[in-house]
PDB file of C-alpha atoms in Angstrom:
ATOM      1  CA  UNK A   1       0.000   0.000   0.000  1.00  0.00           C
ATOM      2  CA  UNK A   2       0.975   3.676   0.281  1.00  0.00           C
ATOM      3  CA  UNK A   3       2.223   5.199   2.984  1.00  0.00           C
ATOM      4  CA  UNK A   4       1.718   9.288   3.682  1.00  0.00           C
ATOM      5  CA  UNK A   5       5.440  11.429   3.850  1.00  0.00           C
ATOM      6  CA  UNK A   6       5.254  14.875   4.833  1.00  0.00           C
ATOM      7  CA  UNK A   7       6.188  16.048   1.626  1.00  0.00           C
ATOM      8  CA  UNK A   8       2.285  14.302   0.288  1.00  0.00           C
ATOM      9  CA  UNK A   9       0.173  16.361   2.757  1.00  0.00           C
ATOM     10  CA  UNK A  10      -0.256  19.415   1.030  1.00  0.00           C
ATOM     11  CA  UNK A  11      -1.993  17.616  -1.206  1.00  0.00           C
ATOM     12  CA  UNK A  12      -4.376  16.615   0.958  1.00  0.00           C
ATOM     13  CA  UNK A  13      -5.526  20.010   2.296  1.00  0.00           C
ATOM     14  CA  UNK A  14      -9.051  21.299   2.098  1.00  0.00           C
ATOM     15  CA  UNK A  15      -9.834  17.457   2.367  1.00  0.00           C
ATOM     16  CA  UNK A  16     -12.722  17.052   5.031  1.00  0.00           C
ATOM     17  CA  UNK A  17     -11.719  13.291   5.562  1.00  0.00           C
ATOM     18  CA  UNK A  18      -8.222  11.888   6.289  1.00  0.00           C
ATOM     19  CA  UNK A  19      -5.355  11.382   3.659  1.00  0.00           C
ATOM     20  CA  UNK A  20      -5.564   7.793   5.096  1.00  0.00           C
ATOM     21  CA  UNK A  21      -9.261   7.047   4.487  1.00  0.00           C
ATOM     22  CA  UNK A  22      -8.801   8.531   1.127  1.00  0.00           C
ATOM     23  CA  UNK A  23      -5.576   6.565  -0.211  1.00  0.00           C
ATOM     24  CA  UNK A  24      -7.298   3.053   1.153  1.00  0.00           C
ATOM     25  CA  UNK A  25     -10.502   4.026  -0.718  1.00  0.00           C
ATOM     26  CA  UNK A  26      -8.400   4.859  -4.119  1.00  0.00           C
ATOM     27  CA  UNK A  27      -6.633   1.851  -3.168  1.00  0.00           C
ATOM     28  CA  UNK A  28      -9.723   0.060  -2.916  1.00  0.00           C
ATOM     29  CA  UNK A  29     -10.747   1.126  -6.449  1.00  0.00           C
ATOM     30  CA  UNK A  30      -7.904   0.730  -7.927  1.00  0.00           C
ATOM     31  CA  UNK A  31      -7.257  -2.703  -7.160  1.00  0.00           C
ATOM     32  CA  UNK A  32     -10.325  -4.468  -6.668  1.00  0.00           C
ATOM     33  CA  UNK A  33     -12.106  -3.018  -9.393  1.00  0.00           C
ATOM     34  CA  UNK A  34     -14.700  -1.990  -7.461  1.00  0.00           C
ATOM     35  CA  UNK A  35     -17.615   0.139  -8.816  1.00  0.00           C
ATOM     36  CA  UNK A  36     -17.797   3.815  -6.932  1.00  0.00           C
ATOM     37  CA  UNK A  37     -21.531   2.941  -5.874  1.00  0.00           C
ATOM     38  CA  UNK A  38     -19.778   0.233  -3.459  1.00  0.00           C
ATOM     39  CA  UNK A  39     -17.259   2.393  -2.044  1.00  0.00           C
ATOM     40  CA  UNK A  40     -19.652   4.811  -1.388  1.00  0.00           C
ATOM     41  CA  UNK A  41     -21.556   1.563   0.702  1.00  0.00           C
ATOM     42  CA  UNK A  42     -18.133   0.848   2.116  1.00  0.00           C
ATOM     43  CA  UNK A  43     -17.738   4.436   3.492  1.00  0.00           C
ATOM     44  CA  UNK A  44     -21.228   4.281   5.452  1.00  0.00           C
ATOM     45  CA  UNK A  45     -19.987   1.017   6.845  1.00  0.00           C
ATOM     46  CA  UNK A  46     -17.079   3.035   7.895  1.00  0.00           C
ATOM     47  CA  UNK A  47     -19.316   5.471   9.369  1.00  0.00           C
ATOM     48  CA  UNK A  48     -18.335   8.175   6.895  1.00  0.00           C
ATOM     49  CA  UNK A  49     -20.583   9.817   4.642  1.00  0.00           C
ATOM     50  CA  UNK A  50     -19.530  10.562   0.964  1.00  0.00           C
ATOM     51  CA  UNK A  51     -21.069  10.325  -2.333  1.00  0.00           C
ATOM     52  CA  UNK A  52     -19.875   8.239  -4.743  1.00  0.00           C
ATOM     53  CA  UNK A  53     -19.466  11.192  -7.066  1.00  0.00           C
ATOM     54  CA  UNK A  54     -16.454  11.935  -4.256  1.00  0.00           C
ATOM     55  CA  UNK A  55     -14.975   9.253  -4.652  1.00  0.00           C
ATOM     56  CA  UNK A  56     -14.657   9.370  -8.392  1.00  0.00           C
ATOM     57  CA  UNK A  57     -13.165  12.622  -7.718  1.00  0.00           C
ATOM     58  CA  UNK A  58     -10.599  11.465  -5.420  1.00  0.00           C
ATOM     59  CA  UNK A  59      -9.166   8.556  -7.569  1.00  0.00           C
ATOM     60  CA  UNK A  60      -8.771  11.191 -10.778  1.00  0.00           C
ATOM     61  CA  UNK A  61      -6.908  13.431  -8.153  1.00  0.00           C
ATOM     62  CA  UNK A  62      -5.041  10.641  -6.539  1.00  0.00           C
ATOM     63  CA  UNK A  63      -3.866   8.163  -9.228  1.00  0.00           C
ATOM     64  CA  UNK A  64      -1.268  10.525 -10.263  1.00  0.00           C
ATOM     65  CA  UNK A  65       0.318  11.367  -7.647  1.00  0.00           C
ATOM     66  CA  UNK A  66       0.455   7.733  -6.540  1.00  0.00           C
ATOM     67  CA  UNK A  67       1.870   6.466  -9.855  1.00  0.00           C
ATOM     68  CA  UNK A  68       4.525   9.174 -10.032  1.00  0.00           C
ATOM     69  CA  UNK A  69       5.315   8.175  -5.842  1.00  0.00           C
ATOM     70  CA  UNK A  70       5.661   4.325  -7.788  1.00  0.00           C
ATOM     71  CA  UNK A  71       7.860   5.446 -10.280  1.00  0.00           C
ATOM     72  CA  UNK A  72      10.418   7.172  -7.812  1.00  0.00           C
ATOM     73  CA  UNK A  73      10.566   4.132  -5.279  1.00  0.00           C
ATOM     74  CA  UNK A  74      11.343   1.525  -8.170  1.00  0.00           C
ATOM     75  CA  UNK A  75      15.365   0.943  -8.819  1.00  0.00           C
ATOM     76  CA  UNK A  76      16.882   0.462 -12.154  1.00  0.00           C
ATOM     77  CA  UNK A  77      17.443  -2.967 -12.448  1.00  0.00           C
ATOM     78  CA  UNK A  78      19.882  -5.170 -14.551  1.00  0.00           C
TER      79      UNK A  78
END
């Protein structure tokens, strides 16, 4: 999973829920294929109360950032 560094807060400003709920949710997406009508189910289960519309925002924000966080972790290889 992805793990939050000072330097990734700022993007997460103005955000009424927590860079952690968010990243697990776009995690959630992401890998499970999920549609955002069952993360938004998920999230009431969690006791948090988004719209799925949110959510659909959050992974077009997010999945940038956390593909270009990928790309700087992997090492050249031989």
């Amino acid at each position: 999973m992805f793990s939050i560094t000072c330097r990734l807060l700022p993007y997460f400003k103005g955000f009424c829920s927590s860079p952690e709920l968010i990243l697990l949710f776009v995690y959630m997406k992401c890998r499970f294929s999920l549609s955002y009508r069952d993360l938004e189910e998920m999230m009431r289960m969690r006791g948090a109360k988004i719209d799925h519309s949110t959510l659909q925002r959050w992974v077009i924000k997010f999945i940038p950032l956390i593909d270009q966080e990928d790309k700087k972790k992997k090492t050249p290889r031989w």
